[in-house]
Amino acid sequence: MPTPLVRLTHLTIALAALLSAAITPAPAVTIDLFDPGSDPSFPSDIAIGPDGAMWFTDSQASKVGRIDVTTGVVALFDVTGTGSPRGIVSGPDGNLWISTAQFGAGSDRIVRMNRAGTILGSFSIPTNNAAPGDLIVGPDSRVWFVEFNASKIGAVTMAGVFQEVLELGQPTALVAGPDHRVWLGGGYDKDIVAMPVTMLAPTKYAPAGSGRIGDIAVGPDGALWYTEWERGYVGHVTTAGTITQIPVPGADALYGLAAGPAGALRARLHHT
């Protein structure tokens, strides 16, 4: 049966003075399930589109979906010809930008789609079998993305001009920082990296312990927060590189992370 898309909160991490972080269960929430419209399906990423709807990628069905948040109606758009869609982000040009993987059968691509679901064009990533994933809009208005297989970070302009740099072993997550740098995590070397938009002279910060980075986000305090998915920790990094690690009782692993309302972060908690 199809894998549903879920709207819920798993864990709240409240920010208090001097990082005396309070970790509490999330308050009661309403859980809404949305059928992605394909069977089988595997929703991979989701983003707010330029039209205010929720857009998602379905890597198994090779489709991009749009959810009307008022009616719950799901519309699907086939992207089979461009590969298996992974990451998705609303671009600075008012279109959706999508990373797609061919798994060695051709060039992996960055695809541009308008809000009507029409593919406006696609750009071949210079590195073969890159396995692109997470996408963001960088502080330089380029679309940045991770290349999991190639252990690279890439960026592409609205005109399709690419720049790539070798960084980290299989990076998984990145975010535009408050300091005009792109911050990224993941990979087997387990570092946090602050990347200038020039892609020259990145700075690496090494958290203590053995946890690989699951996700990274900018918190309400203007610092970088991250999850460690091999153990139950949340980390905090200032733009100057000071790291604080906070254990989350009862968490075997933590994955996704996002800033929420009321000065809190939301983390996706996983129990084994």
XYZ file of N, CA and C in Angstrom:
816
model
N 0.840 -1.184 0.000
C 0.000 0.000 0.000
C 0.880 1.240 0.000
N 0.358 2.401 -0.406
C 1.201 3.596 -0.481
C 1.668 4.054 0.884
N 2.837 4.685 0.887
C 3.373 5.276 2.105
C 2.754 6.652 2.297
N 2.016 6.901 3.412
C 1.334 8.186 3.556
C 2.276 9.313 3.918
N 1.890 10.529 3.591
C 2.571 11.708 4.089
C 1.873 12.115 5.373
N 2.664 12.490 6.381
C 2.141 12.730 7.716
C 2.452 14.152 8.142
N 1.485 14.808 8.798
C 1.718 16.132 9.363
C 1.601 16.001 10.882
N 2.745 16.059 11.567
C 2.740 15.897 13.023
C 4.022 16.444 13.611
N 4.086 16.456 14.938
C 5.283 16.853 15.669
C 5.669 15.722 16.605
N 6.943 15.321 16.617
C 7.398 14.216 17.444
C 8.025 14.670 18.756
N 8.819 15.719 18.739
C 9.587 16.097 19.908
C 9.796 17.602 19.882
N 9.716 18.236 21.024
C 9.960 19.667 21.108
C 11.224 19.913 21.910
N 12.115 20.732 21.376
C 13.317 21.132 22.095
C 13.212 22.633 22.310
N 12.902 23.050 23.526
C 12.694 24.460 23.831
C 14.026 25.135 24.103
N 14.220 26.302 23.529
C 15.449 27.050 23.736
C 15.298 27.957 24.944
N 16.193 27.849 25.876
C 16.190 28.699 27.061
C 17.525 29.427 27.140
N 17.635 30.327 28.095
C 18.846 31.132 28.208
C 20.069 30.256 28.412
N 21.145 30.645 27.755
C 22.447 29.989 27.919
C 22.390 28.497 27.623
N 21.545 28.109 26.680
C 21.471 26.733 26.207
C 21.059 25.741 27.281
N 20.339 26.178 28.274
C 19.787 25.216 29.222
C 18.546 24.621 28.574
N 18.782 23.792 27.560
C 17.697 23.335 26.699
C 16.775 22.391 27.438
N 15.483 22.661 27.367
C 14.478 21.778 27.941
C 13.929 20.901 26.831
N 13.970 19.592 27.039
C 13.507 18.653 26.035
C 12.226 18.028 26.544
N 11.147 18.266 25.856
C 9.839 17.825 26.335
C 9.082 17.136 25.219
N 8.160 16.244 25.576
C 7.291 15.684 24.539
C 6.475 16.804 23.897
N 6.172 16.619 22.645
C 5.359 17.618 21.957
C 3.962 17.651 22.548
N 3.312 18.815 22.535
C 1.918 18.878 22.989
C 1.027 18.071 22.061
N -0.190 17.835 22.494
C -1.135 17.075 21.674
C -1.315 17.747 20.318
N -1.249 16.958 19.273
C -1.376 17.497 17.919
C -2.384 16.674 17.140
N -2.893 17.256 16.097
C -3.741 16.532 15.163
C -2.872 15.953 14.064
N -3.004 14.681 13.804
C -2.220 14.017 12.768
C -3.083 13.885 11.520
N -2.620 14.480 10.447
C -3.313 14.396 9.163
C -2.508 13.506 8.230
N -3.140 12.513 7.646
C -2.495 11.625 6.682
C -2.977 11.964 5.281
N -2.025 12.032 4.347
C -2.356 12.325 2.964
C -1.864 11.171 2.095
N -2.751 10.596 1.332
C -2.384 9.528 0.404
C -1.588 10.143 -0.745
N -0.339 9.675 -0.976
C 0.465 10.282 -2.042
C -0.030 9.966 -3.442
N -1.014 9.074 -3.562
C -1.653 8.868 -4.861
C -1.011 7.826 -5.741
N 0.086 7.200 -5.300
C 0.743 6.160 -6.081
C 0.917 4.926 -5.194
N 0.940 3.757 -5.815
C 1.144 2.515 -5.077
C 1.910 1.555 -5.978
N 3.161 1.211 -5.625
C 3.880 1.613 -4.405
C 4.389 3.046 -4.496
N 4.766 3.584 -3.335
C 5.291 4.946 -3.288
C 6.331 5.051 -2.190
N 7.181 6.064 -2.317
C 8.162 6.353 -1.277
C 8.420 7.855 -1.274
N 7.605 8.631 -0.532
C 7.856 10.076 -0.458
C 9.237 10.352 0.127
N 10.010 11.193 -0.550
C 11.393 11.425 -0.146
C 11.633 12.787 0.485
N 10.985 13.824 -0.033
C 11.215 15.173 0.486
C 9.935 15.982 0.301
N 9.823 17.060 1.076
C 8.629 17.892 1.008
C 9.024 19.337 1.269
N 8.335 20.269 0.606
C 8.671 21.690 0.744
C 7.437 22.531 0.489
N 7.419 23.721 1.039
C 6.374 24.688 0.718
C 6.679 25.286 -0.645
N 5.715 25.229 -1.553
C 5.920 25.744 -2.889
C 5.670 27.232 -2.993
N 5.973 27.809 -4.144
C 5.753 29.251 -4.333
C 4.276 29.626 -4.305
N 3.380 28.614 -4.410
C 1.940 28.847 -4.385
C 1.332 28.592 -3.012
N 2.168 28.290 -2.009
C 1.677 28.024 -0.667
C 1.237 26.593 -0.440
N 1.250 25.764 -1.476
C 0.916 24.347 -1.327
C 2.152 23.573 -0.861
N 1.923 22.329 -0.414
C 3.027 21.450 -0.051
C 3.368 20.584 -1.257
N 4.626 20.631 -1.675
C 5.100 19.846 -2.805
C 6.029 18.757 -2.287
N 5.947 17.566 -2.870
C 6.779 16.462 -2.411
C 7.289 15.637 -3.589
N 8.362 14.910 -3.339
C 8.896 13.989 -4.330
C 8.544 12.563 -3.927
N 8.247 11.726 -4.900
C 8.006 10.302 -4.686
C 9.053 9.551 -5.506
N 10.101 9.102 -4.826
C 11.239 8.529 -5.540
C 10.915 7.170 -6.158
N 9.982 6.429 -5.574
C 9.652 5.117 -6.113
C 8.732 5.222 -7.326
N 7.777 6.121 -7.279
C 6.836 6.277 -8.390
C 7.357 7.224 -9.474
N 8.509 7.880 -9.218
C 9.078 8.873 -10.147
C 8.069 9.975 -10.462
N 7.501 10.519 -9.383
C 6.534 11.595 -9.536
C 6.814 12.711 -8.538
N 6.308 13.880 -8.875
C 6.290 15.017 -7.956
C 4.831 15.295 -7.645
N 4.527 15.524 -6.364
C 3.150 15.743 -5.962
C 2.925 17.116 -5.360
N 1.699 17.561 -5.427
C 1.288 18.832 -4.842
C 0.066 18.589 -3.953
N 0.137 19.028 -2.694
C -0.979 18.875 -1.766
C -1.582 20.251 -1.491
N -2.862 20.403 -1.793
C -3.580 21.615 -1.424
C -3.851 21.536 0.076
N -3.265 22.442 0.848
C -3.356 22.334 2.305
C -4.756 22.642 2.828
N -5.588 23.259 2.026
C -6.960 23.551 2.439
C -7.900 22.387 2.169
N -7.794 21.809 0.988
C -8.714 20.748 0.580
C -8.136 19.348 0.758
N -6.799 19.241 0.838
C -6.156 17.935 0.919
C -6.034 17.229 -0.415
N -6.446 17.879 -1.493
C -6.377 17.269 -2.820
C -4.919 17.135 -3.261
N -4.558 15.950 -3.760
C -3.199 15.679 -4.216
C -3.183 15.612 -5.740
N -2.296 16.373 -6.356
C -2.082 16.305 -7.798
C -0.689 15.730 -8.041
N -0.557 14.883 -9.052
C 0.714 14.212 -9.335
C 1.214 14.590 -10.724
N 2.547 14.692 -10.825
C 3.188 15.051 -12.089
C 4.334 14.072 -12.340
N 4.305 13.451 -13.495
C 5.280 12.408 -13.835
C 6.614 13.030 -14.254
N 7.704 12.550 -13.653
C 9.040 13.036 -14.027
C 9.931 11.861 -14.413
N 9.308 10.775 -14.897
C 10.045 9.539 -15.197
C 11.238 9.787 -16.107
N 11.086 10.628 -17.086
C 12.158 10.846 -18.048
C 13.396 11.515 -17.487
N 13.295 12.084 -16.300
C 14.444 12.780 -15.719
C 15.127 11.971 -14.614
N 14.534 10.829 -14.220
C 15.119 10.019 -13.160
C 14.224 9.957 -11.939
N 14.763 9.421 -10.860
C 14.023 9.272 -9.613
C 14.166 10.541 -8.786
N 13.055 11.266 -8.496
C 13.161 12.541 -7.791
C 13.500 12.351 -6.317
N 14.338 13.225 -5.783
C 14.785 13.150 -4.393
C 14.430 14.429 -3.645
N 15.333 15.425 -3.677
C 15.090 16.671 -2.971
C 14.211 17.621 -3.775
N 13.566 18.565 -3.054
C 12.748 19.570 -3.714
C 12.809 20.858 -2.902
N 12.826 21.993 -3.595
C 12.867 23.286 -2.925
C 12.206 24.321 -3.828
N 11.621 25.340 -3.213
C 11.074 26.469 -3.952
C 12.215 27.418 -4.288
N 12.442 27.652 -5.566
C 13.588 28.447 -5.995
C 13.335 29.938 -5.980
N 14.395 30.726 -6.107
C 14.252 32.187 -6.105
C 13.563 32.732 -7.347
N 13.365 31.868 -8.355
C 12.700 32.289 -9.588
C 11.217 31.983 -9.591
N 10.678 31.485 -8.450
C 9.265 31.175 -8.372
C 8.890 29.810 -8.900
N 9.885 28.959 -9.174
C 9.642 27.605 -9.643
C 10.117 26.588 -8.608
N 9.744 25.318 -8.822
C 10.232 24.223 -7.996
C 11.512 23.676 -8.607
N 12.506 23.391 -7.762
C 13.764 22.792 -8.203
C 13.878 21.423 -7.541
N 14.208 20.425 -8.345
C 14.138 19.028 -7.912
C 15.430 18.324 -8.305
N 15.987 17.550 -7.375
C 17.141 16.717 -7.712
C 16.655 15.327 -8.101
N 17.209 14.771 -9.180
C 16.807 13.444 -9.634
C 18.039 12.577 -9.861
N 17.906 11.278 -9.569
C 19.009 10.331 -9.702
C 18.679 9.279 -10.756
N 19.697 8.894 -11.526
C 19.532 7.876 -12.562
C 20.155 6.535 -12.154
N 20.909 6.522 -11.052
C 21.534 5.299 -10.525
C 22.406 4.604 -11.566
N 23.261 5.425 -12.193
C 24.219 4.882 -13.145
C 23.682 4.709 -14.546
N 22.371 4.882 -14.760
C 21.784 4.678 -16.080
C 21.862 5.924 -16.956
N 22.353 7.021 -16.429
C 22.454 8.275 -17.166
C 22.881 9.379 -16.233
N 22.812 10.593 -16.729
C 23.247 11.730 -15.929
C 22.199 12.094 -14.886
N 22.637 12.225 -13.623
C 21.751 12.775 -12.606
C 21.483 14.238 -12.945
N 20.336 14.755 -12.517
C 19.920 16.053 -13.001
C 19.323 16.920 -11.892
N 19.316 18.213 -12.143
C 18.532 19.172 -11.383
C 17.438 19.666 -12.318
N 16.193 19.485 -11.898
C 15.033 19.743 -12.757
C 14.309 20.991 -12.260
N 13.842 21.797 -13.199
C 13.053 22.988 -12.861
C 11.619 22.791 -13.338
N 10.655 22.961 -12.411
C 9.240 22.738 -12.706
C 8.436 23.950 -12.250
N 7.462 24.364 -13.061
C 6.629 25.495 -12.633
C 5.488 25.000 -11.741
N 4.701 25.925 -11.203
C 3.654 25.551 -10.242
C 2.481 24.841 -10.894
N 2.466 24.794 -12.226
C 1.443 24.013 -12.925
C 1.887 22.565 -13.132
N 3.121 22.243 -12.701
C 3.636 20.892 -12.841
C 4.321 20.617 -14.166
N 4.588 21.667 -14.926
C 5.266 21.524 -16.215
C 6.770 21.626 -16.031
N 7.519 20.662 -16.574
C 8.977 20.715 -16.507
C 9.484 21.765 -17.493
N 10.156 22.763 -16.970
C 10.662 23.856 -17.809
C 12.038 23.542 -18.382
N 12.716 22.609 -17.774
C 14.051 22.240 -18.235
C 14.776 21.460 -17.156
N 15.905 20.880 -17.515
C 16.724 20.169 -16.543
C 18.190 20.329 -16.915
N 19.032 20.212 -15.901
C 20.461 20.429 -16.077
C 21.220 19.201 -15.579
N 22.103 18.670 -16.413
C 22.887 17.493 -16.039
C 23.973 17.871 -15.042
N 24.031 17.149 -13.919
C 25.097 17.373 -12.936
C 26.409 16.885 -13.533
N 27.473 17.663 -13.468
C 28.731 17.280 -14.116
C 29.293 15.938 -13.655
N 29.117 15.590 -12.374
C 29.649 14.336 -11.852
C 28.654 13.203 -12.098
N 29.121 12.111 -12.708
C 28.254 10.970 -12.965
C 27.942 10.221 -11.669
N 26.754 9.627 -11.612
C 26.319 8.818 -10.463
C 26.510 9.577 -9.157
N 26.116 10.840 -9.145
C 26.309 11.696 -7.972
C 25.321 11.376 -6.852
N 24.139 10.856 -7.201
C 23.056 10.614 -6.249
C 22.716 11.879 -5.473
N 22.203 12.923 -6.155
C 21.865 14.173 -5.473
C 20.697 13.970 -4.523
N 20.685 14.747 -3.451
C 19.617 14.622 -2.472
C 19.072 15.967 -2.058
N 19.325 16.350 -0.805
C 18.776 17.556 -0.211
C 19.127 18.798 -1.026
N 18.156 19.707 -1.167
C 18.318 20.957 -1.910
C 17.972 22.133 -1.008
N 18.702 23.235 -1.162
C 18.338 24.490 -0.499
C 18.617 25.639 -1.459
N 18.069 26.793 -1.159
C 18.479 28.023 -1.831
C 19.549 28.657 -0.961
N 20.723 28.862 -1.520
C 21.840 29.407 -0.767
C 21.741 30.911 -0.596
N 22.610 31.477 0.239
C 22.617 32.931 0.446
C 23.016 33.715 -0.796
N 23.544 33.003 -1.802
C 23.920 33.637 -3.071
C 22.847 33.452 -4.141
N 21.655 32.957 -3.746
C 20.506 32.736 -4.638
C 20.743 31.631 -5.664
N 21.756 30.813 -5.447
C 21.888 29.593 -6.232
C 21.178 28.447 -5.505
N 20.861 27.389 -6.244
C 20.316 26.185 -5.631
C 21.485 25.264 -5.292
N 21.644 24.971 -4.002
C 22.716 24.105 -3.512
C 22.151 22.715 -3.255
N 22.996 21.698 -3.391
C 22.537 20.324 -3.195
C 23.702 19.435 -2.753
N 23.358 18.336 -2.089
C 24.363 17.353 -1.710
C 24.448 16.281 -2.781
N 25.637 15.711 -2.948
C 25.862 14.588 -3.851
C 26.345 13.419 -2.988
N 25.417 12.553 -2.600
C 25.705 11.512 -1.621
C 26.787 10.542 -2.107
N 26.625 10.012 -3.309
C 27.602 9.039 -3.817
C 28.954 9.659 -4.112
N 28.953 10.875 -4.599
C 30.204 11.522 -5.006
C 30.912 12.217 -3.857
N 30.260 12.296 -2.677
C 30.827 13.013 -1.520
C 31.157 14.458 -1.877
N 30.249 15.096 -2.627
C 30.442 16.471 -3.062
C 29.261 17.346 -2.652
N 29.511 18.646 -2.695
C 28.465 19.658 -2.585
C 28.427 20.391 -3.916
N 27.220 20.622 -4.427
C 27.089 21.323 -5.690
C 26.183 22.536 -5.563
N 26.314 23.449 -6.502
C 25.431 24.613 -6.593
C 25.199 24.898 -8.072
N 23.986 25.354 -8.394
C 23.651 25.643 -9.781
C 22.911 26.975 -9.848
N 23.251 27.788 -10.836
C 22.573 29.057 -11.046
C 21.244 28.825 -11.759
N 20.421 29.861 -11.835
C 19.146 29.764 -12.539
C 19.353 29.486 -14.028
N 20.545 29.762 -14.526
C 20.854 29.512 -15.937
C 21.478 28.142 -16.163
N 21.684 27.365 -15.082
C 22.219 26.013 -15.226
C 23.730 25.900 -15.173
N 24.399 26.901 -14.619
C 25.862 26.843 -14.480
C 26.192 26.194 -13.129
N 26.991 25.123 -13.154
C 27.297 24.355 -11.961
C 28.659 24.700 -11.369
N 28.748 24.512 -10.063
C 30.009 24.511 -9.345
C 29.939 23.371 -8.338
N 31.001 22.575 -8.231
C 31.038 21.460 -7.300
C 32.346 21.487 -6.513
N 32.278 20.914 -5.300
C 33.481 20.796 -4.487
C 33.406 19.490 -3.703
N 34.537 18.806 -3.606
C 34.609 17.563 -2.842
C 34.633 17.899 -1.359
N 33.655 17.351 -0.608
C 33.541 17.701 0.812
C 32.760 16.633 1.556
N 33.273 16.115 2.624
C 32.625 15.119 3.472
C 32.454 13.775 2.760
N 32.366 12.702 3.563
C 32.054 11.399 3.021
C 30.557 11.210 3.028
N 29.926 11.270 1.870
C 28.491 11.092 1.700
C 27.668 12.055 2.562
N 27.670 13.334 2.213
C 26.893 14.338 2.961
C 25.402 14.115 2.790
N 24.634 14.492 3.803
C 23.193 14.242 3.765
C 22.329 15.489 3.934
N 22.831 16.542 4.562
C 21.974 17.680 4.887
C 22.745 18.983 4.785
N 22.045 20.054 4.428
C 22.670 21.372 4.360
C 21.613 22.437 4.605
N 22.084 23.636 5.008
C 21.181 24.730 5.322
C 21.921 26.049 5.077
N 21.188 27.072 4.673
C 21.767 28.408 4.533
C 21.893 29.029 5.916
N 23.106 29.355 6.327
C 23.339 29.893 7.654
C 23.078 31.385 7.742
N 23.045 31.922 8.954
C 22.811 33.352 9.146
C 24.042 34.204 8.858
N 25.167 33.544 8.559
C 26.445 34.227 8.363
C 26.895 34.235 6.905
N 25.951 34.066 5.979
C 26.228 34.056 4.529
C 27.113 32.869 4.137
N 27.051 31.784 4.915
C 27.706 30.539 4.553
C 26.662 29.429 4.482
N 27.004 28.365 3.767
C 26.167 27.166 3.734
C 26.768 26.163 4.717
N 25.934 25.671 5.628
C 26.374 24.713 6.637
C 25.852 23.332 6.256
N 26.696 22.327 6.429
C 26.310 20.989 6.041
C 26.820 19.952 7.024
N 26.164 18.822 7.008
C 26.538 17.735 7.897
C 26.263 16.403 7.240
N 26.487 15.344 8.002
C 26.377 13.995 7.481
C 27.759 13.473 7.123
N 27.791 12.353 6.483
C 29.070 11.829 6.049
C 29.775 11.011 7.110
N 30.686 10.183 6.654
C 31.368 9.264 7.547
C 32.407 9.938 8.425
N 32.845 11.152 8.072
C 33.803 11.825 8.950
C 33.110 12.616 10.056
N 31.757 12.695 10.015
C 30.939 13.190 11.132
C 31.237 14.628 11.530
N 31.695 15.430 10.587
C 31.978 16.832 10.859
C 30.785 17.708 10.497
N 30.790 18.919 11.070
C 29.933 20.017 10.622
C 30.825 20.939 9.804
N 30.375 21.330 8.630
C 31.200 22.146 7.736
C 30.478 23.453 7.422
N 31.192 24.560 7.538
C 30.692 25.874 7.136
C 31.369 26.240 5.816
N 30.564 26.343 4.753
C 31.091 26.525 3.406
C 30.816 27.941 2.897
N 31.863 28.724 2.610
C 31.628 30.031 1.975
C 30.957 29.846 0.610
N 30.236 30.849 0.141
C 29.547 30.714 -1.137
C 30.534 30.596 -2.299
N 31.781 30.976 -2.085
C 32.809 30.778 -3.110
C 33.238 29.320 -3.209
N 32.885 28.514 -2.202
C 33.313 27.123 -2.065
C 34.815 27.002 -1.814
N 35.440 28.068 -1.381
C 36.865 28.052 -1.070
C 37.059 28.101 0.441
N 38.047 27.374 0.938
C 38.452 27.400 2.341
C 37.297 27.178 3.310
N 36.608 26.033 3.222
C 35.557 25.737 4.207
C 36.152 25.490 5.587
N 35.346 25.691 6.617
C 35.777 25.459 7.990
C 35.057 24.236 8.528
N 35.816 23.318 9.150
C 35.229 22.105 9.706
C 35.228 22.167 11.222
N 34.121 21.696 11.792
C 33.988 21.587 13.238
C 33.662 20.133 13.567
N 34.358 19.569 14.547
C 34.235 18.148 14.850
C 33.544 17.936 16.189
N 32.265 17.565 16.194
C 31.599 17.244 17.458
C 32.228 16.009 18.107
N 32.209 15.955 19.424
C 32.721 14.787 20.135
C 31.756 13.617 19.961
N 32.267 12.401 20.098
C 31.408 11.235 20.044
C 31.340 10.612 18.668
N 30.460 9.642 18.535
C 30.430 8.807 17.346
C 29.204 8.999 16.472
N 28.372 9.985 16.797
C 27.116 10.133 16.061
C 27.279 10.800 14.714
N 26.713 10.195 13.672
C 26.674 10.834 12.362
C 25.545 11.859 12.332
N 25.714 12.885 11.521
C 24.751 13.982 11.479
C 23.539 13.556 10.660
N 22.343 13.735 11.256
C 21.124 13.395 10.542
C 20.560 14.577 9.768
N 20.450 15.720 10.428
C 19.901 16.909 9.786
C 20.489 18.129 10.470
N 20.349 19.284 9.827
C 20.898 20.525 10.372
C 19.935 21.655 10.041
N 19.761 22.596 10.974
C 18.802 23.687 10.793
C 19.292 24.921 11.540
N 18.814 26.077 11.124
C 19.077 27.320 11.851
C 18.014 27.464 12.921
N 18.439 27.655 14.172
C 17.504 27.798 15.272
C 17.032 29.229 15.451
N 16.036 29.432 16.301
C 15.530 30.785 16.577
C 16.569 31.687 17.226
N 17.642 31.084 17.774
C 18.703 31.865 18.407
C 19.791 32.271 17.427
N 19.644 31.936 16.140
C 20.622 32.307 15.130
C 21.821 31.398 15.065
N 21.816 30.307 15.825
C 22.885 29.318 15.767
C 22.435 28.124 14.922
N 23.359 27.203 14.675
C 23.059 26.003 13.925
C 22.783 24.861 14.904
N 21.716 24.130 14.656
C 21.350 22.972 15.466
C 21.366 21.742 14.563
N 21.736 20.600 15.124
C 21.789 19.389 14.316
C 21.390 18.179 15.153
N 20.999 17.109 14.477
C 20.687 15.842 15.139
C 21.776 14.827 14.835
N 21.968 13.900 15.774
C 22.897 12.793 15.582
C 22.074 11.514 15.487
N 22.046 10.926 14.293
C 21.108 9.828 14.079
C 21.645 8.476 14.504
N 22.895 8.361 14.896
C 23.399 7.095 15.426
C 23.338 7.051 16.951
N 22.962 8.146 17.552
C 22.737 8.167 18.991
C 21.790 9.325 19.287
N 21.194 9.348 20.466
C 20.160 10.324 20.762
C 20.702 11.644 21.279
N 21.324 12.411 20.415
C 21.853 13.722 20.806
C 21.366 14.792 19.839
N 21.182 15.988 20.378
C 21.001 17.189 19.571
C 22.217 18.073 19.823
N 22.743 18.669 18.772
C 23.913 19.532 18.903
C 23.602 20.967 18.547
N 24.408 21.869 19.081
C 24.258 23.314 18.876
C 25.625 23.863 18.521
N 25.725 24.602 17.415
C 26.989 25.188 16.967
C 26.775 26.670 16.717
N 27.553 27.504 17.363
C 27.503 28.927 17.047
C 28.245 29.171 15.749
N 28.027 30.319 15.142
C 28.738 30.622 13.892
C 30.236 30.801 14.114
N 30.649 30.934 15.390
C 32.073 30.975 15.718
C 32.647 29.578 15.940
N 31.786 28.551 15.930
C 32.256 27.177 16.028
C 32.206 26.551 17.400
N 31.577 27.189 18.370
C 31.446 26.598 19.705
C 30.326 25.561 19.685
N 30.650 24.336 20.093
C 29.713 23.212 20.011
C 29.225 22.814 21.396
N 27.922 22.629 21.525
C 27.314 22.070 22.725
C 26.473 20.878 22.304
N 26.600 19.751 23.009
C 25.840 18.545 22.691
C 24.883 18.212 23.839
N 23.644 17.908 23.490
C 22.591 17.704 24.474
C 21.992 16.315 24.291
N 22.127 15.422 25.279
C 21.506 14.106 25.158
C 19.994 14.200 25.275
N 19.298 13.394 24.504
C 17.845 13.342 24.553
C 17.450 12.015 25.202
N 16.980 12.026 26.439
C 16.642 10.783 27.134
C 15.618 9.952 26.364
N 15.912 8.662 26.234
C 14.982 7.752 25.582
C 15.060 7.725 24.074
N 15.932 8.517 23.476
C 16.040 8.557 22.020
C 17.182 7.653 21.566
N 16.866 6.670 20.720
C 17.905 5.836 20.135
C 18.603 6.566 18.987
N 17.853 7.373 18.282
C 18.406 8.115 17.149
C 17.476 9.277 16.828
N 18.053 10.337 16.272
C 17.289 11.514 15.872
C 17.605 11.824 14.417
N 16.582 12.186 13.675
C 16.765 12.425 12.252
C 16.436 13.877 11.894
N 15.247 14.116 11.319
C 14.910 15.437 10.830
C 14.836 16.486 11.931
N 15.056 17.737 11.544
C 15.076 18.854 12.491
C 14.590 20.109 11.782
N 13.757 20.892 12.468
C 13.267 22.142 11.888
C 12.931 23.117 12.997
N 13.071 24.407 12.711
C 12.666 25.445 13.664
C 11.154 25.557 13.649
N 10.571 25.636 14.854
C 9.127 25.753 14.976
C 8.741 27.041 15.673
N 7.465 27.187 16.016
C 7.000 28.402 16.687
C 7.413 28.432 18.147
N 7.249 29.588 18.776
C 7.469 29.774 20.217
C 8.889 29.439 20.638
N 9.862 29.748 19.791
C 11.255 29.552 20.161
C 11.651 28.111 20.372
N 11.047 27.192 19.645
C 11.332 25.773 19.819
C 11.779 25.152 18.509
N 12.512 24.040 18.642
C 12.881 23.229 17.497
C 12.030 21.966 17.517
N 11.807 21.400 16.341
C 11.093 20.133 16.232
C 12.051 19.098 15.650
N 12.211 17.969 16.354
C 13.081 16.892 15.880
C 12.263 15.623 15.691
N 12.648 14.835 14.694
C 11.983 13.554 14.458
C 12.699 12.475 15.253
N 11.989 11.863 16.165
C 12.550 10.886 17.096
C 12.336 9.493 16.566
N 13.385 8.654 16.646
C 13.304 7.280 16.168
C 13.639 6.331 17.304
N 12.799 5.320 17.491
C 13.062 4.270 18.476
C 13.366 2.972 17.737
N 14.391 2.252 18.182
C 14.704 0.965 17.590
C 14.141 -0.145 18.451
